[in-house]
Amino acid sequence: KDTDGNRALQLIILTACRTTEVLNAQRSEIDIVKRIWQIPPDRIKTRKEHLVPLTEAMLEIINVQMARYQSDLLFPGTRFKKPLSTGTCLKLMHDLGYINHTGSKGHYVPHGFRATFSSWAFENGAHHFDVIETCLGHNVGNDVHRAYQRSTLLDRRLALLNNWCAMVT
């Protein structure tokens, strides 16, 4: 389907970001030239800025959304200055048959794609623990490790996300 909900779910899958991070994504956070999405600390569970290196597949979705809307929100909802509802992606998964009709979510929810990404990346074996966990926006290591480890691992995360995008697309 060619819908905002479909593209939002695709971006959730491709970026391994949380649903609310994607639905609240803003045009002003995205640098198309540098191919970086800079999510501010107030929208991240760890309360630290999260940089997402953007693959071609991600940029295609972002470019469609930017062309469709003048809003700063990439996925504007029907309510003024509010994003699409998180229920939009759940409904899409329900309509595709991934959530059963009894109302039970079973094991299939948009957030589950983060676990799928993590499992695939660890099984793949080509990427280091720090790279995988940083893609997920998790804190890695103890306080001492984090005090000394200042790298964003952007190139290595981009390589991982390119591998992931190739696998899921």
Short mmCIF file of N, CA and C in Angstrom, two decimals:
data_model
loop_
_atom_site.label_atom_id
_atom_site.label_comp_id
_atom_site.label_asym_id
_atom_site.label_seq_id
_atom_site.Cartn_x
_atom_site.Cartn_y
_atom_site.Cartn_z
N LYS A 1 0.84 -1.19 0.00
CA LYS A 1 0.00 0.00 0.00
C LYS A 1 0.88 1.25 0.00
N ASP A 2 0.38 2.27 -0.63
CA ASP A 2 1.09 3.54 -0.66
C ASP A 2 0.43 4.50 0.33
N THR A 3 0.68 4.26 1.63
CA THR A 3 0.08 5.08 2.67
C THR A 3 1.14 5.58 3.63
N ASP A 4 0.80 6.62 4.37
CA ASP A 4 1.72 7.12 5.40
C ASP A 4 2.01 6.03 6.43
N GLY A 5 0.98 5.29 6.84
CA GLY A 5 1.16 4.23 7.82
C GLY A 5 2.11 3.15 7.33
N ASN A 6 1.98 2.79 6.07
CA ASN A 6 2.86 1.80 5.48
C ASN A 6 4.30 2.29 5.46
N ARG A 7 4.49 3.55 5.04
CA ARG A 7 5.85 4.10 5.02
C ARG A 7 6.41 4.25 6.43
N ALA A 8 5.57 4.60 7.40
CA ALA A 8 6.04 4.71 8.78
C ALA A 8 6.51 3.35 9.29
N LEU A 9 5.71 2.31 9.03
CA LEU A 9 6.10 0.97 9.47
C LEU A 9 7.39 0.53 8.78
N GLN A 10 7.52 0.84 7.50
CA GLN A 10 8.76 0.51 6.79
C GLN A 10 9.95 1.21 7.44
N LEU A 11 9.79 2.49 7.80
CA LEU A 11 10.90 3.23 8.41
C LEU A 11 11.22 2.68 9.80
N ILE A 12 10.20 2.25 10.54
CA ILE A 12 10.42 1.60 11.83
C ILE A 12 11.29 0.37 11.63
N ILE A 13 10.93 -0.43 10.64
CA ILE A 13 11.68 -1.67 10.37
C ILE A 13 13.11 -1.36 9.93
N LEU A 14 13.27 -0.45 8.98
CA LEU A 14 14.59 -0.17 8.41
C LEU A 14 15.55 0.49 9.40
N THR A 15 15.03 1.38 10.25
CA THR A 15 15.90 2.11 11.18
C THR A 15 16.12 1.39 12.50
N ALA A 16 15.25 0.42 12.81
CA ALA A 16 15.26 -0.26 14.12
C ALA A 16 14.99 0.73 15.25
N CYS A 17 14.31 1.82 14.93
CA CYS A 17 13.94 2.82 15.94
C CYS A 17 12.60 2.46 16.56
N ARG A 18 12.33 3.07 17.69
CA ARG A 18 11.04 2.89 18.35
C ARG A 18 9.94 3.57 17.53
N THR A 19 8.73 3.06 17.65
CA THR A 19 7.59 3.58 16.90
C THR A 19 7.41 5.08 17.12
N THR A 20 7.45 5.52 18.38
CA THR A 20 7.23 6.94 18.66
C THR A 20 8.36 7.81 18.11
N GLU A 21 9.57 7.27 18.06
CA GLU A 21 10.68 8.03 17.49
C GLU A 21 10.42 8.30 16.01
N VAL A 22 9.94 7.30 15.29
CA VAL A 22 9.66 7.46 13.86
C VAL A 22 8.44 8.35 13.65
N LEU A 23 7.36 8.09 14.37
CA LEU A 23 6.14 8.87 14.15
C LEU A 23 6.32 10.34 14.50
N ASN A 24 7.20 10.64 15.42
CA ASN A 24 7.47 12.03 15.81
C ASN A 24 8.66 12.64 15.06
N ALA A 25 9.19 11.92 14.08
CA ALA A 25 10.33 12.43 13.31
C ALA A 25 9.98 13.76 12.66
N GLN A 26 10.92 14.68 12.68
CA GLN A 26 10.70 16.01 12.13
C GLN A 26 11.71 16.30 11.03
N ARG A 27 11.23 16.98 10.05
CA ARG A 27 12.04 17.38 8.90
C ARG A 27 13.33 18.08 9.36
N SER A 28 13.22 18.91 10.39
CA SER A 28 14.36 19.69 10.87
C SER A 28 15.45 18.81 11.52
N GLU A 29 15.13 17.56 11.83
CA GLU A 29 16.10 16.65 12.44
C GLU A 29 16.92 15.90 11.39
N ILE A 30 16.51 16.00 10.14
CA ILE A 30 17.10 15.18 9.08
C ILE A 30 18.00 16.03 8.19
N ASP A 31 19.23 15.57 8.06
CA ASP A 31 20.17 16.20 7.15
C ASP A 31 20.34 15.26 5.96
N ILE A 32 19.65 15.59 4.87
CA ILE A 32 19.67 14.75 3.68
C ILE A 32 21.08 14.66 3.10
N VAL A 33 21.82 15.77 3.11
CA VAL A 33 23.16 15.80 2.52
C VAL A 33 24.12 14.91 3.31
N LYS A 34 24.12 15.06 4.65
CA LYS A 34 25.01 14.24 5.49
C LYS A 34 24.43 12.84 5.74
N ARG A 35 23.15 12.65 5.38
CA ARG A 35 22.47 11.37 5.53
C ARG A 35 22.40 10.93 6.99
N ILE A 36 21.97 11.89 7.83
CA ILE A 36 21.87 11.65 9.27
C ILE A 36 20.51 12.13 9.77
N TRP A 37 19.91 11.32 10.63
CA TRP A 37 18.71 11.73 11.36
C TRP A 37 19.14 11.91 12.81
N GLN A 38 18.99 13.12 13.31
CA GLN A 38 19.45 13.48 14.66
C GLN A 38 18.22 13.58 15.57
N ILE A 39 17.99 12.54 16.36
CA ILE A 39 16.83 12.52 17.26
C ILE A 39 17.25 13.17 18.58
N PRO A 40 16.51 14.19 19.01
CA PRO A 40 16.91 14.90 20.23
C PRO A 40 16.70 14.07 21.51
N PRO A 41 17.45 14.40 22.55
CA PRO A 41 17.41 13.62 23.80
C PRO A 41 16.02 13.49 24.42
N ASP A 42 15.18 14.51 24.29
CA ASP A 42 13.87 14.45 24.94
C ASP A 42 12.94 13.42 24.29
N ARG A 43 13.32 12.88 23.13
CA ARG A 43 12.49 11.87 22.47
C ARG A 43 13.13 10.48 22.50
N ILE A 44 14.22 10.35 23.26
CA ILE A 44 14.95 9.09 23.33
C ILE A 44 14.85 8.53 24.75
N LYS A 45 14.66 7.23 24.85
CA LYS A 45 14.51 6.58 26.15
C LYS A 45 15.72 6.81 27.05
N THR A 46 16.94 6.84 26.47
CA THR A 46 18.15 7.04 27.27
C THR A 46 18.41 8.51 27.60
N ARG A 47 17.60 9.39 27.03
CA ARG A 47 17.73 10.85 27.22
C ARG A 47 19.05 11.38 26.68
N LYS A 48 19.60 10.67 25.68
CA LYS A 48 20.80 11.14 24.98
C LYS A 48 20.47 11.24 23.50
N GLU A 49 21.01 12.24 22.84
CA GLU A 49 20.81 12.38 21.40
C GLU A 49 21.16 11.08 20.70
N HIS A 50 20.35 10.72 19.70
CA HIS A 50 20.59 9.49 18.94
C HIS A 50 20.72 9.85 17.47
N LEU A 51 21.86 9.49 16.87
CA LEU A 51 22.09 9.72 15.45
C LEU A 51 21.80 8.43 14.69
N VAL A 52 20.99 8.55 13.65
CA VAL A 52 20.67 7.40 12.81
C VAL A 52 21.26 7.65 11.43
N PRO A 53 22.26 6.83 11.02
CA PRO A 53 22.77 6.97 9.66
C PRO A 53 21.70 6.47 8.68
N LEU A 54 21.48 7.22 7.62
CA LEU A 54 20.38 6.93 6.70
C LEU A 54 20.85 6.18 5.45
N THR A 55 20.21 5.06 5.19
CA THR A 55 20.49 4.27 3.99
C THR A 55 19.64 4.82 2.84
N GLU A 56 19.91 4.33 1.63
CA GLU A 56 19.12 4.74 0.46
C GLU A 56 17.65 4.42 0.66
N ALA A 57 17.35 3.23 1.17
CA ALA A 57 15.95 2.83 1.37
C ALA A 57 15.24 3.77 2.35
N MET A 58 15.93 4.16 3.40
CA MET A 58 15.35 5.09 4.38
C MET A 58 15.12 6.46 3.73
N LEU A 59 16.11 6.92 2.98
CA LEU A 59 16.00 8.23 2.33
C LEU A 59 14.85 8.28 1.32
N GLU A 60 14.59 7.18 0.65
CA GLU A 60 13.46 7.14 -0.29
C GLU A 60 12.15 7.42 0.44
N ILE A 61 11.96 6.79 1.58
CA ILE A 61 10.74 7.00 2.38
C ILE A 61 10.68 8.43 2.88
N ILE A 62 11.78 8.92 3.42
CA ILE A 62 11.83 10.28 3.96
C ILE A 62 11.55 11.30 2.86
N ASN A 63 12.13 11.11 1.70
CA ASN A 63 11.91 12.04 0.59
C ASN A 63 10.45 12.07 0.14
N VAL A 64 9.81 10.91 0.12
CA VAL A 64 8.38 10.87 -0.22
C VAL A 64 7.58 11.68 0.79
N GLN A 65 7.86 11.47 2.06
CA GLN A 65 7.11 12.18 3.11
C GLN A 65 7.37 13.69 3.05
N MET A 66 8.60 14.08 2.81
CA MET A 66 8.92 15.51 2.73
C MET A 66 8.24 16.16 1.53
N ALA A 67 8.11 15.41 0.44
CA ALA A 67 7.46 15.95 -0.76
C ALA A 67 5.94 16.04 -0.56
N ARG A 68 5.38 15.14 0.23
CA ARG A 68 3.93 15.10 0.44
C ARG A 68 3.42 16.19 1.38
N TYR A 69 4.22 16.55 2.37
CA TYR A 69 3.75 17.44 3.43
C TYR A 69 4.70 18.61 3.65
N GLN A 70 4.12 19.75 3.95
CA GLN A 70 4.91 20.93 4.31
C GLN A 70 5.16 20.96 5.82
N SER A 71 4.46 20.13 6.55
CA SER A 71 4.59 20.03 7.99
C SER A 71 6.01 19.67 8.38
N ASP A 72 6.44 20.10 9.58
CA ASP A 72 7.74 19.67 10.06
C ASP A 72 7.71 18.18 10.40
N LEU A 73 6.54 17.67 10.77
CA LEU A 73 6.40 16.24 11.05
C LEU A 73 6.47 15.45 9.75
N LEU A 74 7.25 14.38 9.74
CA LEU A 74 7.30 13.53 8.56
C LEU A 74 6.00 12.73 8.39
N PHE A 75 5.37 12.41 9.51
CA PHE A 75 4.15 11.62 9.49
C PHE A 75 3.04 12.34 10.25
N PRO A 76 2.54 13.46 9.68
CA PRO A 76 1.50 14.21 10.37
C PRO A 76 0.19 13.41 10.44
N GLY A 77 -0.48 13.55 11.56
CA GLY A 77 -1.78 12.90 11.72
C GLY A 77 -2.89 13.84 11.29
N THR A 78 -4.11 13.46 11.61
CA THR A 78 -5.25 14.28 11.23
C THR A 78 -5.48 15.42 12.21
N ARG A 79 -4.92 15.30 13.42
CA ARG A 79 -5.04 16.37 14.41
C ARG A 79 -3.89 17.35 14.23
N PHE A 80 -4.18 18.62 14.33
CA PHE A 80 -3.21 19.70 14.08
C PHE A 80 -1.95 19.52 14.92
N LYS A 81 -0.80 19.50 14.25
CA LYS A 81 0.53 19.40 14.86
C LYS A 81 0.73 18.13 15.68
N LYS A 82 -0.02 17.09 15.37
CA LYS A 82 0.15 15.79 16.03
C LYS A 82 0.53 14.76 14.97
N PRO A 83 1.39 13.81 15.34
CA PRO A 83 1.79 12.78 14.37
C PRO A 83 0.71 11.71 14.21
N LEU A 84 0.93 10.82 13.26
CA LEU A 84 0.08 9.64 13.14
C LEU A 84 0.02 8.94 14.49
N SER A 85 -1.07 8.28 14.75
CA SER A 85 -1.23 7.52 15.97
C SER A 85 -0.39 6.25 15.92
N THR A 86 0.08 5.79 17.08
CA THR A 86 0.79 4.51 17.13
C THR A 86 -0.15 3.39 16.71
N GLY A 87 -1.44 3.59 16.87
CA GLY A 87 -2.42 2.60 16.44
C GLY A 87 -2.45 2.40 14.93
N THR A 88 -1.96 3.37 14.18
CA THR A 88 -1.94 3.26 12.72
C THR A 88 -1.09 2.07 12.29
N CYS A 89 0.08 1.92 12.88
CA CYS A 89 0.96 0.81 12.51
C CYS A 89 0.40 -0.51 13.02
N LEU A 90 -0.22 -0.51 14.19
CA LEU A 90 -0.86 -1.72 14.70
C LEU A 90 -1.99 -2.15 13.77
N LYS A 91 -2.81 -1.19 13.33
CA LYS A 91 -3.91 -1.50 12.43
C LYS A 91 -3.39 -2.06 11.11
N LEU A 92 -2.33 -1.47 10.62
CA LEU A 92 -1.73 -1.96 9.37
C LEU A 92 -1.30 -3.42 9.53
N MET A 93 -0.64 -3.73 10.64
CA MET A 93 -0.21 -5.10 10.88
C MET A 93 -1.42 -6.03 11.03
N HIS A 94 -2.48 -5.54 11.67
CA HIS A 94 -3.72 -6.32 11.80
C HIS A 94 -4.30 -6.59 10.42
N ASP A 95 -4.39 -5.54 9.61
CA ASP A 95 -4.96 -5.68 8.26
C ASP A 95 -4.14 -6.64 7.39
N LEU A 96 -2.84 -6.72 7.65
CA LEU A 96 -1.98 -7.63 6.90
C LEU A 96 -2.01 -9.06 7.46
N GLY A 97 -2.74 -9.24 8.58
CA GLY A 97 -2.89 -10.57 9.15
C GLY A 97 -1.87 -10.94 10.21
N TYR A 98 -1.09 -9.98 10.68
CA TYR A 98 -0.06 -10.28 11.68
C TYR A 98 -0.56 -10.17 13.11
N ILE A 99 -1.74 -9.62 13.29
CA ILE A 99 -2.37 -9.56 14.61
C ILE A 99 -3.72 -10.23 14.44
N ASN A 100 -4.03 -11.21 15.29
CA ASN A 100 -5.24 -11.98 15.06
C ASN A 100 -6.51 -11.19 15.39
N HIS A 101 -7.63 -11.71 14.96
CA HIS A 101 -8.91 -10.99 15.05
C HIS A 101 -9.57 -11.06 16.42
N THR A 102 -9.00 -11.79 17.37
CA THR A 102 -9.59 -11.85 18.70
C THR A 102 -9.18 -10.65 19.54
N GLY A 103 -8.32 -9.82 18.98
CA GLY A 103 -7.86 -8.65 19.72
C GLY A 103 -6.52 -8.88 20.38
N SER A 104 -6.11 -10.14 20.47
CA SER A 104 -4.81 -10.44 21.05
C SER A 104 -3.72 -10.03 20.08
N LYS A 105 -2.71 -9.38 20.59
CA LYS A 105 -1.60 -8.95 19.74
C LYS A 105 -0.68 -10.10 19.40
N GLY A 106 -0.75 -11.18 20.14
CA GLY A 106 0.16 -12.28 19.87
C GLY A 106 1.59 -11.80 20.02
N HIS A 107 2.43 -12.22 19.11
CA HIS A 107 3.85 -11.85 19.18
C HIS A 107 4.21 -10.77 18.18
N TYR A 108 3.24 -10.25 17.45
CA TYR A 108 3.55 -9.35 16.35
C TYR A 108 3.09 -7.93 16.62
N VAL A 109 4.03 -7.07 16.91
CA VAL A 109 3.78 -5.64 17.09
C VAL A 109 4.95 -4.89 16.45
N PRO A 110 4.74 -3.64 16.07
CA PRO A 110 5.84 -2.90 15.43
C PRO A 110 7.14 -2.92 16.23
N HIS A 111 7.05 -2.81 17.54
CA HIS A 111 8.25 -2.79 18.38
C HIS A 111 9.06 -4.08 18.24
N GLY A 112 8.38 -5.17 17.87
CA GLY A 112 9.05 -6.45 17.72
C GLY A 112 10.10 -6.46 16.62
N PHE A 113 10.00 -5.52 15.68
CA PHE A 113 11.01 -5.46 14.63
C PHE A 113 12.38 -5.08 15.19
N ARG A 114 12.40 -4.38 16.33
CA ARG A 114 13.67 -4.07 16.98
C ARG A 114 14.34 -5.35 17.46
N ALA A 115 13.53 -6.25 18.05
CA ALA A 115 14.06 -7.53 18.51
C ALA A 115 14.51 -8.38 17.32
N THR A 116 13.76 -8.32 16.24
CA THR A 116 14.12 -9.06 15.04
C THR A 116 15.46 -8.55 14.49
N PHE A 117 15.60 -7.23 14.45
CA PHE A 117 16.86 -6.63 14.00
C PHE A 117 18.02 -7.11 14.87
N SER A 118 17.83 -7.03 16.19
CA SER A 118 18.89 -7.41 17.12
C SER A 118 19.26 -8.88 16.95
N SER A 119 18.26 -9.74 16.91
CA SER A 119 18.53 -11.18 16.75
C SER A 119 19.25 -11.46 15.44
N TRP A 120 18.77 -10.86 14.36
CA TRP A 120 19.40 -11.05 13.06
C TRP A 120 20.86 -10.56 13.08
N ALA A 121 21.08 -9.38 13.64
CA ALA A 121 22.43 -8.80 13.66
C ALA A 121 23.40 -9.67 14.46
N PHE A 122 22.95 -10.19 15.60
CA PHE A 122 23.83 -11.05 16.40
C PHE A 122 24.05 -12.39 15.72
N GLU A 123 23.02 -12.95 15.11
CA GLU A 123 23.16 -14.22 14.38
C GLU A 123 24.09 -14.06 13.18
N ASN A 124 23.99 -12.91 12.52
CA ASN A 124 24.78 -12.61 11.33
C ASN A 124 26.27 -12.69 11.66
N GLY A 125 26.64 -12.24 12.85
CA GLY A 125 28.01 -12.35 13.33
C GLY A 125 29.01 -11.39 12.73
N ALA A 126 28.57 -10.53 11.81
CA ALA A 126 29.51 -9.64 11.13
C ALA A 126 29.69 -8.30 11.85
N HIS A 127 28.90 -8.08 12.89
CA HIS A 127 28.92 -6.77 13.54
C HIS A 127 29.11 -6.92 15.05
N HIS A 128 29.84 -5.98 15.61
CA HIS A 128 30.20 -5.98 17.02
C HIS A 128 29.00 -5.60 17.89
N PHE A 129 29.01 -6.11 19.12
CA PHE A 129 27.97 -5.83 20.12
C PHE A 129 27.70 -4.32 20.24
N ASP A 130 28.76 -3.52 20.38
CA ASP A 130 28.59 -2.07 20.56
C ASP A 130 27.86 -1.43 19.38
N VAL A 131 28.15 -1.91 18.17
CA VAL A 131 27.54 -1.36 16.96
C VAL A 131 26.05 -1.68 16.94
N ILE A 132 25.70 -2.92 17.24
CA ILE A 132 24.29 -3.34 17.25
C ILE A 132 23.52 -2.57 18.31
N GLU A 133 24.03 -2.53 19.51
CA GLU A 133 23.34 -1.86 20.61
C GLU A 133 23.22 -0.35 20.38
N THR A 134 24.23 0.24 19.77
CA THR A 134 24.17 1.67 19.47
C THR A 134 23.12 1.95 18.40
N CYS A 135 22.98 1.05 17.42
CA CYS A 135 21.91 1.20 16.42
C CYS A 135 20.55 1.23 17.10
N LEU A 136 20.40 0.44 18.15
CA LEU A 136 19.12 0.38 18.88
C LEU A 136 18.93 1.55 19.84
N GLY A 137 19.95 2.39 19.98
CA GLY A 137 19.84 3.53 20.89
C GLY A 137 20.00 3.15 22.34
N HIS A 138 20.63 2.02 22.60
CA HIS A 138 20.84 1.57 23.98
C HIS A 138 22.15 2.13 24.52
N ASN A 139 22.21 2.30 25.84
CA ASN A 139 23.47 2.62 26.50
C ASN A 139 24.32 1.36 26.48
N VAL A 140 25.60 1.51 26.16
CA VAL A 140 26.49 0.36 26.09
C VAL A 140 27.57 0.51 27.15
N GLY A 141 27.78 -0.55 27.92
CA GLY A 141 28.85 -0.56 28.92
C GLY A 141 28.48 0.14 30.21
N ASN A 142 29.44 0.15 31.12
CA ASN A 142 29.23 0.82 32.40
C ASN A 142 29.59 2.30 32.29
N ASP A 143 29.47 3.03 33.38
CA ASP A 143 29.73 4.47 33.37
C ASP A 143 31.15 4.80 32.91
N VAL A 144 32.13 4.00 33.34
CA VAL A 144 33.52 4.25 32.96
C VAL A 144 33.69 4.05 31.46
N HIS A 145 33.15 2.96 30.94
CA HIS A 145 33.23 2.69 29.50
C HIS A 145 32.62 3.84 28.71
N ARG A 146 31.44 4.28 29.12
CA ARG A 146 30.76 5.37 28.40
C ARG A 146 31.50 6.69 28.52
N ALA A 147 32.21 6.90 29.62
CA ALA A 147 32.98 8.14 29.80
C ALA A 147 34.14 8.22 28.81
N TYR A 148 34.72 7.07 28.48
CA TYR A 148 35.87 7.05 27.58
C TYR A 148 35.50 6.80 26.12
N GLN A 149 34.44 6.05 25.89
CA GLN A 149 34.05 5.69 24.52
C GLN A 149 33.15 6.80 23.97
N ARG A 150 33.69 7.67 23.15
CA ARG A 150 32.95 8.82 22.64
C ARG A 150 32.55 8.68 21.18
N SER A 151 33.00 7.61 20.52
CA SER A 151 32.71 7.44 19.10
C SER A 151 31.21 7.18 18.89
N THR A 152 30.70 7.70 17.79
CA THR A 152 29.30 7.43 17.42
C THR A 152 29.18 6.15 16.59
N LEU A 153 30.33 5.62 16.13
CA LEU A 153 30.36 4.40 15.32
C LEU A 153 29.49 4.51 14.07
N LEU A 154 29.36 5.73 13.55
CA LEU A 154 28.44 5.98 12.43
C LEU A 154 28.74 5.14 11.20
N ASP A 155 29.99 5.04 10.79
CA ASP A 155 30.33 4.27 9.59
C ASP A 155 30.00 2.79 9.79
N ARG A 156 30.31 2.28 10.95
CA ARG A 156 30.04 0.87 11.23
C ARG A 156 28.54 0.61 11.37
N ARG A 157 27.81 1.57 11.93
CA ARG A 157 26.35 1.42 12.03
C ARG A 157 25.70 1.51 10.66
N LEU A 158 26.23 2.40 9.79
CA LEU A 158 25.70 2.50 8.44
C LEU A 158 25.90 1.18 7.69
N ALA A 159 27.05 0.56 7.86
CA ALA A 159 27.31 -0.73 7.22
C ALA A 159 26.30 -1.78 7.71
N LEU A 160 26.07 -1.82 9.01
CA LEU A 160 25.09 -2.75 9.58
C LEU A 160 23.69 -2.47 9.04
N LEU A 161 23.29 -1.21 9.04
CA LEU A 161 21.95 -0.86 8.57
C LEU A 161 21.79 -1.12 7.06
N ASN A 162 22.86 -0.94 6.30
CA ASN A 162 22.80 -1.29 4.88
C ASN A 162 22.60 -2.80 4.70
N ASN A 163 23.29 -3.60 5.51
CA ASN A 163 23.10 -5.06 5.46
C ASN A 163 21.68 -5.43 5.83
N TRP A 164 21.16 -4.80 6.88
CA TRP A 164 19.79 -5.05 7.35
C TRP A 164 18.78 -4.66 6.27
N CYS A 165 18.95 -3.49 5.68
CA CYS A 165 18.02 -3.03 4.63
C CYS A 165 18.03 -3.98 3.44
N ALA A 166 19.21 -4.46 3.08
CA ALA A 166 19.31 -5.40 1.95
C ALA A 166 18.57 -6.70 2.30
N MET A 167 18.66 -7.14 3.53
CA MET A 167 18.01 -8.39 3.93
C MET A 167 16.49 -8.24 3.96
N VAL A 168 15.98 -7.14 4.53
CA VAL A 168 14.53 -7.01 4.67
C VAL A 168 13.83 -6.53 3.41
N THR A 169 14.58 -5.92 2.50
CA THR A 169 13.94 -5.46 1.27
C THR A 169 14.18 -6.44 0.15
#
